[in-house]
PDB file of C-alpha atoms in Angstrom:
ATOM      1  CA  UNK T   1    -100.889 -14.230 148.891  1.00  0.00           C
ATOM      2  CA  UNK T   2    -101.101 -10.717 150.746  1.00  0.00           C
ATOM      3  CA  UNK T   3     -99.030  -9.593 147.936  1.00  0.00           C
ATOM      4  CA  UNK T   4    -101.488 -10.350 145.329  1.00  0.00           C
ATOM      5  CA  UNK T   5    -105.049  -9.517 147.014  1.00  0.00           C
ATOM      6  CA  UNK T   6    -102.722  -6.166 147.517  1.00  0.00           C
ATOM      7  CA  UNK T   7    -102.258  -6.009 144.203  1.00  0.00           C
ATOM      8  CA  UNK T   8    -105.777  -6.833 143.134  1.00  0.00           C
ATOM      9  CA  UNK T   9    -106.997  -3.852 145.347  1.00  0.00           C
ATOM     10  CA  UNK T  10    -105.045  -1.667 143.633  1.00  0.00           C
ATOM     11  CA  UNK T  11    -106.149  -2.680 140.212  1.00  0.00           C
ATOM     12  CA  UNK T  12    -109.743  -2.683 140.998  1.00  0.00           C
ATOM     13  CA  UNK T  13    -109.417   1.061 142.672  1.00  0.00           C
ATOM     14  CA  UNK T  14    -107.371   2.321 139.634  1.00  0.00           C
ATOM     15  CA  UNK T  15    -110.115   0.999 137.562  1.00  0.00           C
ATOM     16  CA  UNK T  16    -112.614   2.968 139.177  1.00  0.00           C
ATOM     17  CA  UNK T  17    -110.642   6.467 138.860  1.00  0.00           C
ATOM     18  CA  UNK T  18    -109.476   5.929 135.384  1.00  0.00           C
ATOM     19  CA  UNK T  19    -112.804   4.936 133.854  1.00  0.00           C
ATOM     20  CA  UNK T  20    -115.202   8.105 135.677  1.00  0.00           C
ATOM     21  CA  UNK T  21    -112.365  10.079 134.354  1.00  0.00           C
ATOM     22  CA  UNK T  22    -112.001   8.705 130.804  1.00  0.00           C
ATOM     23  CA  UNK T  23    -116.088   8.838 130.843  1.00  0.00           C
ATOM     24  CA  UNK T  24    -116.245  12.424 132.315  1.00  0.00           C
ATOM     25  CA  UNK T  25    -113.823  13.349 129.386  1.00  0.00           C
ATOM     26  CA  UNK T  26    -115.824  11.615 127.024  1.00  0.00           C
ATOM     27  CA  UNK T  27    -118.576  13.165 127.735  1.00  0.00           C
ATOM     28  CA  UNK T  28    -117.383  16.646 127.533  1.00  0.00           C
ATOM     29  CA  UNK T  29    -115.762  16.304 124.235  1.00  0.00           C
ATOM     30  CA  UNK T  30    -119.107  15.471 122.681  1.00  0.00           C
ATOM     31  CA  UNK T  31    -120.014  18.753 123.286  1.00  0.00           C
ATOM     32  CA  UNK T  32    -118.215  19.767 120.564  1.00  0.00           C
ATOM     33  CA  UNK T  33    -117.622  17.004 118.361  1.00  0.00           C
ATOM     34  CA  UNK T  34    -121.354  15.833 118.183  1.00  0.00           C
ATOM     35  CA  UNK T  35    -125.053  16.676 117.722  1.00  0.00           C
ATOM     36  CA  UNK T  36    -127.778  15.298 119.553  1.00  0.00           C
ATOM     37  CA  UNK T  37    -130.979  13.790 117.446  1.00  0.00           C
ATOM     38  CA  UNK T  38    -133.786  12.738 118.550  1.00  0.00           C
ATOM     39  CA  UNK T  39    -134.970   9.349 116.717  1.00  0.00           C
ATOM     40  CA  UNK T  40    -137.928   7.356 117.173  1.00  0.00           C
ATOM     41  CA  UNK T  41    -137.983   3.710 118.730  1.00  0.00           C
ATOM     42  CA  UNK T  42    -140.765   1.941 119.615  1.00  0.00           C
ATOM     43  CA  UNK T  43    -143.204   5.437 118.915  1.00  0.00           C
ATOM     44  CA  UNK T  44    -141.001   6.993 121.915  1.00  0.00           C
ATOM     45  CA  UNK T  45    -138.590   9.582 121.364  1.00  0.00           C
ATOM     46  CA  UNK T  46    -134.977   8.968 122.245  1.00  0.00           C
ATOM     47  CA  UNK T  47    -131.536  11.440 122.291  1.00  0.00           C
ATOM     48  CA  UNK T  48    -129.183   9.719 120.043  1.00  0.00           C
ATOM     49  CA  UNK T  49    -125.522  11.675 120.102  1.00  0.00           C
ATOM     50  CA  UNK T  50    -123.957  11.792 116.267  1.00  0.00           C
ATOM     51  CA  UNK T  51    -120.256  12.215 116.174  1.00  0.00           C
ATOM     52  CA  UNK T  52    -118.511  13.926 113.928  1.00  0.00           C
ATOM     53  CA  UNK T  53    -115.649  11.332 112.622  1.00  0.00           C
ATOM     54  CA  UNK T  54    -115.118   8.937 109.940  1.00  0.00           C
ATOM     55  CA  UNK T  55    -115.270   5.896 112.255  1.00  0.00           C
ATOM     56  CA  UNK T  56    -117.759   3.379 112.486  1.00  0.00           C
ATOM     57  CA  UNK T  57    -118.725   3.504 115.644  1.00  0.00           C
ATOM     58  CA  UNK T  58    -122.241   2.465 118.057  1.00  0.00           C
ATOM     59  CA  UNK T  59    -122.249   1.959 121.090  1.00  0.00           C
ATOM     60  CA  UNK T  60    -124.031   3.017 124.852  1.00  0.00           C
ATOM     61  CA  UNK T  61    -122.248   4.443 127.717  1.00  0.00           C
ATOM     62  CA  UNK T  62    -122.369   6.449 130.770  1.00  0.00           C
ATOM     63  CA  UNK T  63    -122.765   4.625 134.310  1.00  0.00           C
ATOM     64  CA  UNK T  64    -126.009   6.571 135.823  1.00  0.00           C
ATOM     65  CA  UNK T  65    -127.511   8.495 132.622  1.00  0.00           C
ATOM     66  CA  UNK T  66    -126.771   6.004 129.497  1.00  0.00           C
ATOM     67  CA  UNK T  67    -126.110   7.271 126.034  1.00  0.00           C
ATOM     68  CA  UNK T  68    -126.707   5.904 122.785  1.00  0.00           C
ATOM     69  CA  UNK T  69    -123.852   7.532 120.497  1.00  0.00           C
ATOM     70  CA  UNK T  70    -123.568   6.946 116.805  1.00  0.00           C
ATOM     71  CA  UNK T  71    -120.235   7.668 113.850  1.00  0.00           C
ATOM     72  CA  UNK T  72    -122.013  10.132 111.435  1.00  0.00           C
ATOM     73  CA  UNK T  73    -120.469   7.356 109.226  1.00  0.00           C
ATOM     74  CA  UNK T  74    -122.552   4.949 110.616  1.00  0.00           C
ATOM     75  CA  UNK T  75    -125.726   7.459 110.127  1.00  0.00           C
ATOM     76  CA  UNK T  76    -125.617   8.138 106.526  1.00  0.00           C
ATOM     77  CA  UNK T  77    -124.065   4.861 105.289  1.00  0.00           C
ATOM     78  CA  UNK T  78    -126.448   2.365 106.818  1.00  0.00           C
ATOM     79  CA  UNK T  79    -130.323   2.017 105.072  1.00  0.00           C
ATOM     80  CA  UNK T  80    -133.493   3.413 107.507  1.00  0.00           C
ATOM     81  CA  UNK T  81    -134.242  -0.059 108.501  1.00  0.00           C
ATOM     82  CA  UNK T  82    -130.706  -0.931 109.942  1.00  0.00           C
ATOM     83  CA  UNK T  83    -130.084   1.939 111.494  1.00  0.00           C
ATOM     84  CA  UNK T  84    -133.688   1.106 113.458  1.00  0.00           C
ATOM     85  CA  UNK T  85    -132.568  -2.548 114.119  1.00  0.00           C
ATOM     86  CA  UNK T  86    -128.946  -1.355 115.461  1.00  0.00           C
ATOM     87  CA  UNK T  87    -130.720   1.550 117.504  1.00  0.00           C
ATOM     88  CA  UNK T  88    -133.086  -1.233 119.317  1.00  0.00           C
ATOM     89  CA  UNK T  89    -130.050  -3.307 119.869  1.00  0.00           C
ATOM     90  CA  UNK T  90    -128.193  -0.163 121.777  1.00  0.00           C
ATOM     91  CA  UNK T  91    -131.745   0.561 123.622  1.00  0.00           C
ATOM     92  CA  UNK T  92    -131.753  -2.573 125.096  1.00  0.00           C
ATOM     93  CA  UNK T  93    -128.261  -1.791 126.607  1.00  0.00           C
ATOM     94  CA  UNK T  94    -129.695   1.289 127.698  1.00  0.00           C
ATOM     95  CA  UNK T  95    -133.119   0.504 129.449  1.00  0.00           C
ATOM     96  CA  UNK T  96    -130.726  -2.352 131.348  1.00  0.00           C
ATOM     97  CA  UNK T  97    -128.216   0.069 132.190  1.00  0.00           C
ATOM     98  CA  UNK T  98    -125.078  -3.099 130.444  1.00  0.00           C
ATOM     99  CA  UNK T  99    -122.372   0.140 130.440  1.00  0.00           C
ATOM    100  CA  UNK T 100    -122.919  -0.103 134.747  1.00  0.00           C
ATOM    101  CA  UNK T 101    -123.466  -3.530 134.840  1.00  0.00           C
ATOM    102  CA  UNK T 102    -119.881  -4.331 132.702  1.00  0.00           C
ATOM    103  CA  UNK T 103    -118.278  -1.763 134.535  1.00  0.00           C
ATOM    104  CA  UNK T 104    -118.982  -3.438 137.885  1.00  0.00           C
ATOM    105  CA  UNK T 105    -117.998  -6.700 136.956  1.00  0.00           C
ATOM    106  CA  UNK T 106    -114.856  -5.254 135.258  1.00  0.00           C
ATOM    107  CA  UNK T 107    -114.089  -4.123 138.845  1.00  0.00           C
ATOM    108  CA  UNK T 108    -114.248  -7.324 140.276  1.00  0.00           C
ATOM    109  CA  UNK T 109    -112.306  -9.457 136.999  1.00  0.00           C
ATOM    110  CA  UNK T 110    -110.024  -6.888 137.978  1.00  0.00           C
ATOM    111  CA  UNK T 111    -109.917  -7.095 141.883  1.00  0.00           C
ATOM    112  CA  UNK T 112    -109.828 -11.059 141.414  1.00  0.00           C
ATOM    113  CA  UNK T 113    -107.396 -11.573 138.484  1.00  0.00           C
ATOM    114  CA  UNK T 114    -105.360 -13.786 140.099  1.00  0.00           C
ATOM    115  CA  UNK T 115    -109.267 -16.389 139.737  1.00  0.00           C
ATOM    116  CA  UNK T 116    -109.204 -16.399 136.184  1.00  0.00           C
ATOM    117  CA  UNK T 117    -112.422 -18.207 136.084  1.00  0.00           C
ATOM    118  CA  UNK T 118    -114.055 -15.171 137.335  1.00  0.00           C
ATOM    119  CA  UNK T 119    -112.917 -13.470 134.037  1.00  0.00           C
ATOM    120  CA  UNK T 120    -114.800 -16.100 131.869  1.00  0.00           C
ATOM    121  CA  UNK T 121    -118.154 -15.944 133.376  1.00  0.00           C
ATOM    122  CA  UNK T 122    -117.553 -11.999 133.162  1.00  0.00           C
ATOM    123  CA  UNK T 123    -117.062 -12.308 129.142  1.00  0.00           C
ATOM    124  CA  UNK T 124    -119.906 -14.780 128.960  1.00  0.00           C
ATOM    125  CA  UNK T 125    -122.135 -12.547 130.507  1.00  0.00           C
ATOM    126  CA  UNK T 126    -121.176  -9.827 128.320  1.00  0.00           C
ATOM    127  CA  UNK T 127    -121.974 -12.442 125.563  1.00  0.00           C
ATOM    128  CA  UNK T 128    -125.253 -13.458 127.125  1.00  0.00           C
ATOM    129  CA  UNK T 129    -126.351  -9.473 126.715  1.00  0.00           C
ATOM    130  CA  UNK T 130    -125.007  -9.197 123.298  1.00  0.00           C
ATOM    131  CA  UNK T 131    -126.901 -11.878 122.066  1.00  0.00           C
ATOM    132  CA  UNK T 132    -130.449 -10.452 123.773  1.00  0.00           C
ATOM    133  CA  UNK T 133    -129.841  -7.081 122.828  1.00  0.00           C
ATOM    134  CA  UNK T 134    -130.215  -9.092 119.292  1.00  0.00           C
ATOM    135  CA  UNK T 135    -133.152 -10.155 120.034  1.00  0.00           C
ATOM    136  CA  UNK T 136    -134.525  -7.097 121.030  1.00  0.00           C
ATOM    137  CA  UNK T 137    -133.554  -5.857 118.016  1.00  0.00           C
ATOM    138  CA  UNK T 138    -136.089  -7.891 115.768  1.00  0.00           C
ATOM    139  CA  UNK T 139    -135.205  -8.194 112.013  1.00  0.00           C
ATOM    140  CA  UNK T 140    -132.619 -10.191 111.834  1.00  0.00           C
ATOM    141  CA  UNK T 141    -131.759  -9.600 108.416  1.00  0.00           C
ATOM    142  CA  UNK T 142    -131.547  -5.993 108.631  1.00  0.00           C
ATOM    143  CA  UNK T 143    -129.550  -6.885 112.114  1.00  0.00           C
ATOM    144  CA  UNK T 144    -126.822  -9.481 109.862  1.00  0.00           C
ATOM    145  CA  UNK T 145    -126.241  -6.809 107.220  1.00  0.00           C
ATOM    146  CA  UNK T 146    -125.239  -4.075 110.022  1.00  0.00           C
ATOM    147  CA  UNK T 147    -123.096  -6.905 111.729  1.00  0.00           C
ATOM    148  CA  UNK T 148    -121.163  -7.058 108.507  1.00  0.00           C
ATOM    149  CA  UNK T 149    -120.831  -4.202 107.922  1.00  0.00           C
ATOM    150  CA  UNK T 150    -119.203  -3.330 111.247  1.00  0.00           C
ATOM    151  CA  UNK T 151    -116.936  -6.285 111.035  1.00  0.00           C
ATOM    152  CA  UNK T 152    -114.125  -4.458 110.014  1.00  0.00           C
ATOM    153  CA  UNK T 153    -114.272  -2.370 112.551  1.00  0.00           C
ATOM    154  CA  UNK T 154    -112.762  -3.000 116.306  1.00  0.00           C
ATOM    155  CA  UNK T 155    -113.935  -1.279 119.395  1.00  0.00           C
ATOM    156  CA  UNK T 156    -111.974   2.199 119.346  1.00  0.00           C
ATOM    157  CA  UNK T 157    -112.701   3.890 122.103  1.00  0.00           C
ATOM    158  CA  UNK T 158    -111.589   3.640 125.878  1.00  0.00           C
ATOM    159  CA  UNK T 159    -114.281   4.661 127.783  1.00  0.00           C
ATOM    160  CA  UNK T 160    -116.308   2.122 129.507  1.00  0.00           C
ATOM    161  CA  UNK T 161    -119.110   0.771 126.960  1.00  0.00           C
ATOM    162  CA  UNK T 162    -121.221  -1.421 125.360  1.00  0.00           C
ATOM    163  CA  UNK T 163    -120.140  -1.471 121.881  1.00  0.00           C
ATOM    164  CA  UNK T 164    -122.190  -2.699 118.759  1.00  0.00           C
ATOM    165  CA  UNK T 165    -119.083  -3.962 117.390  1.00  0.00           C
ATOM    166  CA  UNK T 166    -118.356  -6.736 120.296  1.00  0.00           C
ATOM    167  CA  UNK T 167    -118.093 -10.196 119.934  1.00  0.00           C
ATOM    168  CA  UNK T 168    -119.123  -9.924 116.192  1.00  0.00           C
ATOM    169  CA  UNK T 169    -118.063 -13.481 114.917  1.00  0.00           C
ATOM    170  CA  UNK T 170    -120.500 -15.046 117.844  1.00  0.00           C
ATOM    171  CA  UNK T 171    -123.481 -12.960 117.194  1.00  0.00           C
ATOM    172  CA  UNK T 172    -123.018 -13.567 113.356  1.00  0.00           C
ATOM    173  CA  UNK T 173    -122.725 -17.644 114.164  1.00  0.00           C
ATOM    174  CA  UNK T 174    -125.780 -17.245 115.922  1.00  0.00           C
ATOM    175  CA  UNK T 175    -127.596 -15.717 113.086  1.00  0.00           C
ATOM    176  CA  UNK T 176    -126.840 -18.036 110.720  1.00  0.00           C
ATOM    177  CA  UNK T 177    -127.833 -21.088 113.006  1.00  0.00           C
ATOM    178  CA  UNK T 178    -124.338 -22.314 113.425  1.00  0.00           C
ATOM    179  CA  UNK T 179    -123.666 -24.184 116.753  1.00  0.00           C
ATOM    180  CA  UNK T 180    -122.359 -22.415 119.302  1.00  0.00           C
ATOM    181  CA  UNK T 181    -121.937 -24.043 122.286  1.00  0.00           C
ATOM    182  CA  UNK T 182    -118.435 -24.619 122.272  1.00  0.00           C
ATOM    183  CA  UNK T 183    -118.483 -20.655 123.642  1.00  0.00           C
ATOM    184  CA  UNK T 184    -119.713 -21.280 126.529  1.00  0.00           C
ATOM    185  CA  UNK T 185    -117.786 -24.818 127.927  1.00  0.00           C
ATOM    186  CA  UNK T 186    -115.695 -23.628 130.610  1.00  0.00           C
ATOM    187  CA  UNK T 187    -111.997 -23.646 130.298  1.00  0.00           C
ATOM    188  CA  UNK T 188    -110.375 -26.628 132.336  1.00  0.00           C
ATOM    189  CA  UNK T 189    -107.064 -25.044 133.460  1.00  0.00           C
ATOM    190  CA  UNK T 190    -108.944 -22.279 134.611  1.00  0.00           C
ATOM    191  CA  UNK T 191    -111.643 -24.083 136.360  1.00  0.00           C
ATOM    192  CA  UNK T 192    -108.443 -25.957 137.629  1.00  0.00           C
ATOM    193  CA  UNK T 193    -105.816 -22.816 139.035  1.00  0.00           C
ATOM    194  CA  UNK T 194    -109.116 -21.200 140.512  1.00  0.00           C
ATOM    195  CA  UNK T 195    -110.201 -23.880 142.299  1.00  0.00           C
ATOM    196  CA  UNK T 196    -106.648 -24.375 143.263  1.00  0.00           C
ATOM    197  CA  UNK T 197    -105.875 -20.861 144.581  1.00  0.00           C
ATOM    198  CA  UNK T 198    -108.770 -21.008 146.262  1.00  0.00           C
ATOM    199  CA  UNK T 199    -107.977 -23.836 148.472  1.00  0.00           C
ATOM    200  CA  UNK T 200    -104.574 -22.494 148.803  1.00  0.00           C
ATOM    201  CA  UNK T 201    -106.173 -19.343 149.967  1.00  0.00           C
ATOM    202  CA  UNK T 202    -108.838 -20.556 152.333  1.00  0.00           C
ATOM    203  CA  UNK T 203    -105.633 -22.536 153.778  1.00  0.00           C
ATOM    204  CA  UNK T 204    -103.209 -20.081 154.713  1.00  0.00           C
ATOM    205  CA  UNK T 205    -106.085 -18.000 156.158  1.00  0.00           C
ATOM    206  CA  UNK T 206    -108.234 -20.684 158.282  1.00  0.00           C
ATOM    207  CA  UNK T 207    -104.730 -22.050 159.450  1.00  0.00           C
ATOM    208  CA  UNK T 208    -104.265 -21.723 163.090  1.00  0.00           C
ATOM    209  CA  UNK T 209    -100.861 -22.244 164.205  1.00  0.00           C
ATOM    210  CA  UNK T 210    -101.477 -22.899 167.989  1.00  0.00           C
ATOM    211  CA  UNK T 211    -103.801 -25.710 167.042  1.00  0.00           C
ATOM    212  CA  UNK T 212    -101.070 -28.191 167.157  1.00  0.00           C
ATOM    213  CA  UNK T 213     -99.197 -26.588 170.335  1.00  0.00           C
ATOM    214  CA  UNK T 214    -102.291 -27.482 172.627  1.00  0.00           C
ATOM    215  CA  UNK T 215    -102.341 -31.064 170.873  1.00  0.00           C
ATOM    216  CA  UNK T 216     -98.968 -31.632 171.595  1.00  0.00           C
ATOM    217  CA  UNK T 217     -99.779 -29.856 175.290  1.00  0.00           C
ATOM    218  CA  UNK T 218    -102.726 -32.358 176.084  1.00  0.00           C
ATOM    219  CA  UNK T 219    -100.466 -35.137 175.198  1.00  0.00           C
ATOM    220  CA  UNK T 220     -97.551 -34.753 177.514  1.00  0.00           C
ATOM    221  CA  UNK T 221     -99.282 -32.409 179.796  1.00  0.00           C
ATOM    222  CA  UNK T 222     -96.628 -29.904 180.419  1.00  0.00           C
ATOM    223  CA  UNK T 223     -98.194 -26.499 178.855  1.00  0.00           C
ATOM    224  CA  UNK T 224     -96.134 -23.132 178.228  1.00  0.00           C
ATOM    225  CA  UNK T 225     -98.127 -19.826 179.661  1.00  0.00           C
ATOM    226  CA  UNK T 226     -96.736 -16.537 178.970  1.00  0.00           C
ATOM    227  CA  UNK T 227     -95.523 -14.675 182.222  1.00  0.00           C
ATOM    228  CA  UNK T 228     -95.448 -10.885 182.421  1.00  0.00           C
ATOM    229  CA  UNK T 229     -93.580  -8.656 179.860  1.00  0.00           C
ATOM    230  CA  UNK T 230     -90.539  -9.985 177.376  1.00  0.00           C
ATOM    231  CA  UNK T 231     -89.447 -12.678 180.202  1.00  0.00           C
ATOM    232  CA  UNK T 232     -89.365 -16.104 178.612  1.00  0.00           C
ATOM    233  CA  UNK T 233     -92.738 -18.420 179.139  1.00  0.00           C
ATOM    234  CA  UNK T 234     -92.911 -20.388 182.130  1.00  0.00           C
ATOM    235  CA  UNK T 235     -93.887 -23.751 182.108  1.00  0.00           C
ATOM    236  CA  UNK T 236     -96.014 -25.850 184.638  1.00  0.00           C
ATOM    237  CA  UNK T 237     -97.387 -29.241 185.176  1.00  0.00           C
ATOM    238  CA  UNK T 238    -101.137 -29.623 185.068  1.00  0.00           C
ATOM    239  CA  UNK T 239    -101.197 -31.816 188.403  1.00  0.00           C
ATOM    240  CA  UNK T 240     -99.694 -29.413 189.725  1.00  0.00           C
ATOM    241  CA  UNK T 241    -102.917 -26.704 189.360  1.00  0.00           C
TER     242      UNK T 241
END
């Protein structure tokens, strides 16, 4: 058990370095493979980053200063009024800071991945925020053809994010009124090891060894105490005290 909160440490450190690394990169190298724009939501001017590759790509990141960054793909192949209802979608990620948020629970599905019900409510609250960053976004007809049109497309890059292109076939279901509620039942067997390790866990640690040396002690009233340095205990009788 050691062994694996050990290991879980570990993880959830690495985590940590690797992704402020991999978003410190990221953020250099747009510097010179993308443009900043500044676009209007909501009659308020926002800096949207344009990248120069062939990918479709849209999505927010950056822990502290969020980013909306678009594909120059994305830009020019998508009408005025989609590119408005995807750009609302990513705002809402922004103003509610979802690149931190997943991040920090990433940490912890991480740190914990030996609960794997942990990792479930994790993805369904990154579902929960997909679907009202949907709703922010208004038009939902405008919002379906953009969904389609990044179906084909997976998540690409490493760098911690909240991508457009997540958990497509949900928000899609959920546009056309389909019932969705077999998302969200929580899975048995991992409602079931969880619960499991956890009582394991709580065991080995509350545990106290000596409890049943002072039962046995009370009942036949002859009790060890330890004597001075490595010299074996010494017992006594309590009438004798």
């Amino acid at each position: 058990l050691l062994g694996l909160v050990a290991t879980g440490i570990f993880r959830g450190a690495w985590h940590i370095v690797s992704s402020f690394a991999r978003t410190y990169h990221f953020r250099n190298s747009i510097k010179n493979n993308g443009k900043e724009e500044n676009v209007s939501i909501h009659e308020k001017k926002y800096k949207v980053v344009l990248l120069k590759n062939h990918n479709k790509e849209a999505f927010t990141f950056g822990f502290f200063s969020p980013c909306i960054v678009l594909s120059g793909r994305v830009w020019q192949e998508c009408k005025k009024e989609e590119r408005e209802a995807l750009l609302k979608h990513e705002l809402y990620h922004m103003k509610h800071r979802d690149p931190l948020r997943f991040f920090m629970l990433d940490i912890l599905r991480m740190t914990f991945f030996y609960l794997p019900l942990l990792g479930y409510f994790v993805k369904r609250y990154h579902a929960l925020q997909e679907l009202r960053a949907d709703e922010a976004a208004g038009n939902t007809e405008h919002l379906g053809n953009v969904l389609l049109y990044m179906l084909s497309q997976k998540v690409s890059s490493n760098v911690p994010q909240a991508s457009f292109a997540s958990l497509l076939d949900l928000r899609i279901a959920r546009l056309r009124g389909q019932d969705i509620r077999d998302h969200w039942r929580v899975p048995f067997f991992r409602l079931l090891f969880s619960t499991g390790f956890l009582v394991v866990f709580s065991a080995f640690f509350l545990w106290k060894p000596n409890a049943e040396a002072k039962t046995a002690c009370v009942a036949s009233k002859i009790c060890p105490t330890p004597s001075q340095g490595y010299t074996p205990a010494v017992y006594y009788f309590k009438s004798d005290l």
